[in-house]
Amino acid sequence: MDQKQFAGNLRKAMQRRGVDAPALSERSGVSVSQIYNYLTGGRMPRLDTALRLASALGCRLDELCGRPASVRINTKALANYLGLSEHSVQVLHARAFGARMFGDPLLESVERTLSGVSTADTSRWTAAELSEIRADLARTGSPRRAAELHACSVYTILQLVSAHGWEDLLKASKPKKKNNPPRPKGARHWTAAEVATLRKMYAEGRSNAEIADALGRTDVAVANKKNKLASRGKL
């Protein structure tokens, strides 16, 4: 994309929304003189300035810059490889496209990294190595673990899984259901007979320990029940 293309796209975006240069300047914080330079094709904005203009116009950056040629990436595999969320990978990839348009060195390096991972080579593996990878996948069920063991990316492992039909090796076994621990005695429901016994023994001046022994409950359970009954005026 050159300066004239950007100028034409910016002018069309402003016309669609009925926004002139002064209004756009007020909304975006970009000076009027800069906007006129962009509209006449005299200058090309930096990426951060283009993003501010797009935000002020309520449009996507690609409406001003044109849609870049799509590059197919496996965002899930890249997210696993980079330790990021899929959304983060998508944002990085979109900004990397912006780097190609605006010449941002940092974002260009991000694009090279993403492109390198997304086109990982799977043809270099020997039969013995493939056998080892398959065995590791069968043992661990984890593409990440297999990638660590064989010094490659998770995306490469996923490519091998797809190429050789190893999908069944990635099905992690369901965790065994843990038996719930037995509830403590103090957590069981209080019956009417137990409440009556507690009231009687409390009236006799018995201690919490004595009441607990008589009912087969803990001192804490007895104290809690007494507090509840007292708060309701039933003790």
GROMACS .gro file of C-alpha atoms in nm:
model
  235
    1MET     CA    1   0.000   0.000   0.000
    2ASP     CA    2   0.133   0.346  -0.090
    3GLN     CA    3   0.049   0.697   0.031
    4LYS     CA    4  -0.207   0.761  -0.245
    5GLN     CA    5  -0.398   0.442  -0.167
    6PHE     CA    6  -0.412   0.533   0.201
    7ALA     CA    7  -0.526   0.888   0.111
    8GLY     CA    8  -0.810   0.752  -0.103
    9ASN     CA    9  -0.922   0.503   0.163
   10LEU     CA   10  -0.913   0.769   0.436
   11ARG     CA   11  -1.114   1.013   0.225
   12LYS     CA   12  -1.380   0.749   0.151
   13ALA     CA   13  -1.404   0.649   0.517
   14MET     CA   14  -1.454   1.013   0.619
   15GLN     CA   15  -1.718   1.070   0.348
   16ARG     CA   16  -1.916   0.760   0.452
   17ARG     CA   17  -1.938   0.894   0.805
   18GLY     CA   18  -1.981   1.260   0.720
   19VAL     CA   19  -1.666   1.363   0.905
   20ASP     CA   20  -1.440   1.647   0.790
   21ALA     CA   21  -1.074   1.702   0.879
   22PRO     CA   22  -1.134   1.935   1.179
   23ALA     CA   23  -1.385   1.693   1.331
   24LEU     CA   24  -1.153   1.398   1.276
   25SER     CA   25  -0.869   1.596   1.433
   26GLU     CA   26  -1.079   1.667   1.742
   27ARG     CA   27  -1.182   1.302   1.776
   28SER     CA   28  -0.840   1.148   1.713
   29GLY     CA   29  -0.600   1.405   1.858
   30VAL     CA   30  -0.415   1.415   1.525
   31SER     CA   31  -0.349   1.769   1.403
   32VAL     CA   32  -0.553   1.905   1.112
   33SER     CA   33  -0.236   1.972   0.912
   34GLN     CA   34  -0.130   1.607   0.947
   35ILE     CA   35  -0.471   1.487   0.834
   36TYR     CA   36  -0.458   1.712   0.527
   37ASN     CA   37  -0.112   1.569   0.447
   38TYR     CA   38  -0.257   1.217   0.464
   39LEU     CA   39  -0.556   1.316   0.249
   40THR     CA   40  -0.334   1.463  -0.023
   41GLY     CA   41  -0.097   1.167  -0.020
   42GLY     CA   42   0.188   1.381   0.106
   43ARG     CA   43   0.264   1.160   0.404
   44MET     CA   44   0.206   0.809   0.531
   45PRO     CA   45   0.102   0.781   0.898
   46ARG     CA   46   0.273   0.561   1.151
   47LEU     CA   47   0.088   0.252   1.271
   48ASP     CA   48  -0.020   0.408   1.601
   49THR     CA   49  -0.153   0.717   1.419
   50ALA     CA   50  -0.346   0.503   1.168
   51LEU     CA   51  -0.500   0.311   1.458
   52ARG     CA   52  -0.608   0.639   1.620
   53LEU     CA   53  -0.769   0.755   1.297
   54ALA     CA   54  -0.951   0.424   1.252
   55SER     CA   55  -1.074   0.436   1.611
   56ALA     CA   56  -1.195   0.795   1.570
   57LEU     CA   57  -1.385   0.696   1.254
   58GLY     CA   58  -1.526   0.382   1.414
   59CYS     CA   59  -1.381   0.156   1.146
   60ARG     CA   60  -1.133  -0.129   1.119
   61LEU     CA   61  -0.772  -0.057   1.027
   62ASP     CA   62  -0.803  -0.261   0.707
   63GLU     CA   63  -1.071  -0.018   0.580
   64LEU     CA   64  -0.800   0.248   0.570
   65CYS     CA   65  -0.514   0.025   0.462
   66GLY     CA   66  -0.685  -0.235   0.248
   67ARG     CA   67  -0.710  -0.602   0.337
   68PRO     CA   68  -0.372  -0.778   0.341
   69ALA     CA   69  -0.334  -1.113   0.172
   70SER     CA   70  -0.446  -1.380   0.416
   71VAL     CA   71  -0.191  -1.610   0.569
   72ARG     CA   72  -0.323  -1.935   0.706
   73ILE     CA   73  -0.212  -1.999   1.060
   74ASN     CA   74  -0.323  -2.249   1.318
   75THR     CA   75  -0.397  -2.010   1.605
   76LYS     CA   76  -0.459  -2.291   1.852
   77ALA     CA   77  -0.126  -2.458   1.781
   78LEU     CA   78   0.056  -2.125   1.792
   79ALA     CA   79  -0.112  -2.037   2.120
   80ASN     CA   80   0.010  -2.365   2.271
   81TYR     CA   81   0.360  -2.311   2.135
   82LEU     CA   82   0.388  -1.951   2.258
   83GLY     CA   83   0.203  -2.007   2.586
   84LEU     CA   84  -0.061  -1.746   2.496
   85SER     CA   85  -0.436  -1.740   2.445
   86GLU     CA   86  -0.573  -1.781   2.093
   87HIS     CA   87  -0.705  -1.423   2.111
   88SER     CA   88  -0.356  -1.293   2.189
   89VAL     CA   89  -0.212  -1.479   1.889
   90GLN     CA   90  -0.481  -1.334   1.663
   91VAL     CA   91  -0.405  -0.982   1.788
   92LEU     CA   92  -0.031  -1.032   1.735
   93HIS     CA   93  -0.088  -1.163   1.386
   94ALA     CA   94  -0.316  -0.871   1.295
   95ARG     CA   95  -0.062  -0.620   1.423
   96ALA     CA   96   0.212  -0.803   1.235
   97PHE     CA   97   0.020  -0.739   0.913
   98GLY     CA   98   0.012  -0.374   1.015
   99ALA     CA   99   0.390  -0.387   1.050
  100ARG     CA  100   0.426  -0.480   0.685
  101MET     CA  101   0.222  -0.174   0.590
  102PHE     CA  102   0.386   0.074   0.823
  103GLY     CA  103   0.741  -0.064   0.857
  104ASP     CA  104   0.744  -0.128   1.233
  105PRO     CA  105   1.065  -0.333   1.299
  106LEU     CA  106   0.937  -0.490   1.622
  107LEU     CA  107   0.612  -0.607   1.466
  108GLU     CA  108   0.797  -0.731   1.158
  109SER     CA  109   1.000  -0.959   1.387
  110VAL     CA  110   0.674  -1.086   1.539
  111GLU     CA  111   0.544  -1.165   1.191
  112ARG     CA  112   0.862  -1.355   1.102
  113THR     CA  113   0.832  -1.558   1.424
  114LEU     CA  114   0.468  -1.643   1.358
  115SER     CA  115   0.534  -1.731   0.997
  116GLY     CA  116   0.827  -1.953   1.096
  117VAL     CA  117   0.621  -2.145   1.349
  118SER     CA  118   0.318  -2.177   1.123
  119THR     CA  119   0.524  -2.331   0.841
  120ALA     CA  120   0.713  -2.580   1.057
  121ASP     CA  121   0.890  -2.851   0.855
  122THR     CA  122   0.770  -3.208   0.913
  123SER     CA  123   0.963  -3.379   0.634
  124ARG     CA  124   1.295  -3.403   0.818
  125TRP     CA  125   1.189  -3.687   1.049
  126THR     CA  126   1.333  -4.035   0.996
  127ALA     CA  127   1.127  -4.350   1.045
  128ALA     CA  128   1.300  -4.415   1.378
  129GLU     CA  129   1.228  -4.062   1.501
  130LEU     CA  130   0.864  -4.087   1.396
  131SER     CA  131   0.838  -4.413   1.587
  132GLU     CA  132   0.980  -4.245   1.898
  133ILE     CA  133   0.741  -3.950   1.867
  134ARG     CA  134   0.447  -4.186   1.829
  135ALA     CA  135   0.556  -4.380   2.137
  136ASP     CA  136   0.591  -4.059   2.339
  137LEU     CA  137   0.246  -3.944   2.230
  138ALA     CA  138   0.099  -4.281   2.324
  139ARG     CA  139   0.269  -4.261   2.663
  140THR     CA  140   0.193  -3.899   2.753
  141GLY     CA  141  -0.099  -3.802   2.528
  142SER     CA  142   0.051  -3.452   2.527
  143PRO     CA  143   0.172  -3.269   2.211
  144ARG     CA  144   0.351  -3.017   2.431
  145ARG     CA  145   0.546  -3.289   2.611
  146ALA     CA  146   0.637  -3.458   2.281
  147ALA     CA  147   0.755  -3.123   2.142
  148GLU     CA  148   0.980  -3.071   2.446
  149LEU     CA  149   1.128  -3.420   2.413
  150HIS     CA  150   1.206  -3.378   2.042
  151ALA     CA  151   1.306  -3.008   2.040
  152CYS     CA  152   1.037  -2.892   1.801
  153SER     CA  153   0.719  -2.685   1.812
  154VAL     CA  154   0.379  -2.809   1.922
  155TYR     CA  155   0.253  -2.714   1.576
  156THR     CA  156   0.502  -2.956   1.420
  157ILE     CA  157   0.377  -3.236   1.644
  158LEU     CA  158   0.018  -3.155   1.551
  159GLN     CA  159   0.113  -3.164   1.182
  160LEU     CA  160   0.263  -3.510   1.231
  161VAL     CA  161  -0.050  -3.623   1.416
  162SER     CA  162  -0.266  -3.509   1.125
  163ALA     CA  163  -0.035  -3.654   0.857
  164HIS     CA  164  -0.006  -3.999   1.019
  165GLY     CA  165  -0.354  -4.034   1.170
  166TRP     CA  166  -0.242  -4.031   1.533
  167GLU     CA  167  -0.542  -3.836   1.662
  168ASP     CA  168  -0.646  -4.122   1.890
  169LEU     CA  169  -0.317  -4.087   2.079
  170LEU     CA  170  -0.414  -3.737   2.195
  171LYS     CA  171  -0.732  -3.844   2.370
  172ALA     CA  172  -0.649  -3.787   2.732
  173SER     CA  173  -0.802  -4.040   2.967
  174LYS     CA  174  -1.074  -3.899   3.188
  175PRO     CA  175  -0.956  -3.839   3.544
  176LYS     CA  176  -1.086  -4.091   3.792
  177LYS     CA  177  -1.369  -3.962   3.999
  178LYS     CA  178  -1.250  -3.909   4.351
  179ASN     CA  179  -1.464  -4.048   4.626
  180ASN     CA  180  -1.603  -3.774   4.841
  181PRO     CA  181  -1.454  -3.786   5.191
  182PRO     CA  182  -1.698  -3.882   5.466
  183ARG     CA  183  -1.872  -3.588   5.619
  184PRO     CA  184  -1.782  -3.516   5.978
  185LYS     CA  185  -2.038  -3.611   6.239
  186GLY     CA  186  -2.103  -3.247   6.319
  187ALA     CA  187  -2.227  -3.189   5.963
  188ARG     CA  188  -2.518  -3.433   5.975
  189HIS     CA  189  -2.875  -3.312   6.005
  190TRP     CA  190  -3.013  -3.244   6.352
  191THR     CA  191  -3.327  -3.443   6.433
  192ALA     CA  192  -3.610  -3.313   6.651
  193ALA     CA  193  -3.518  -3.565   6.923
  194GLU     CA  194  -3.157  -3.442   6.927
  195VAL     CA  195  -3.267  -3.081   6.955
  196ALA     CA  196  -3.498  -3.173   7.244
  197THR     CA  197  -3.212  -3.354   7.422
  198LEU     CA  198  -2.981  -3.055   7.370
  199ARG     CA  199  -3.240  -2.816   7.519
  200LYS     CA  200  -3.298  -3.042   7.817
  201MET     CA  201  -2.930  -3.090   7.895
  202TYR     CA  202  -2.863  -2.716   7.843
  203ALA     CA  203  -3.140  -2.636   8.091
  204GLU     CA  204  -2.975  -2.876   8.337
  205GLY     CA  205  -2.651  -2.679   8.303
  206ARG     CA  206  -2.458  -2.950   8.120
  207SER     CA  207  -2.143  -2.853   7.931
  208ASN     CA  208  -2.098  -2.868   7.555
  209ALA     CA  209  -1.868  -3.168   7.597
  210GLU     CA  210  -2.130  -3.360   7.794
  211ILE     CA  211  -2.402  -3.280   7.542
  212ALA     CA  212  -2.170  -3.378   7.256
  213ASP     CA  213  -2.089  -3.714   7.418
  214ALA     CA  214  -2.458  -3.786   7.472
  215LEU     CA  215  -2.547  -3.706   7.112
  216GLY     CA  216  -2.235  -3.847   6.942
  217ARG     CA  217  -2.143  -3.505   6.804
  218THR     CA  218  -1.849  -3.268   6.831
  219ASP     CA  219  -1.825  -2.984   7.081
  220VAL     CA  220  -1.814  -2.736   6.792
  221ALA     CA  221  -2.134  -2.878   6.638
  222VAL     CA  222  -2.314  -2.847   6.971
  223ALA     CA  223  -2.192  -2.491   7.025
  224ASN     CA  224  -2.300  -2.389   6.673
  225LYS     CA  225  -2.644  -2.543   6.717
  226LYS     CA  226  -2.689  -2.369   7.053
  227ASN     CA  227  -2.600  -2.036   6.895
  228LYS     CA  228  -2.851  -2.088   6.615
  229LEU     CA  229  -3.128  -2.184   6.854
  230ALA     CA  230  -3.048  -1.888   7.080
  231SER     CA  231  -3.053  -1.644   6.788
  232ARG     CA  232  -3.402  -1.769   6.699
  233GLY     CA  233  -3.522  -1.750   7.060
  234LYS     CA  234  -3.570  -2.127   7.080
  235LEU     CA  235  -3.322  -2.204   7.356
   0.00000   0.00000   0.00000
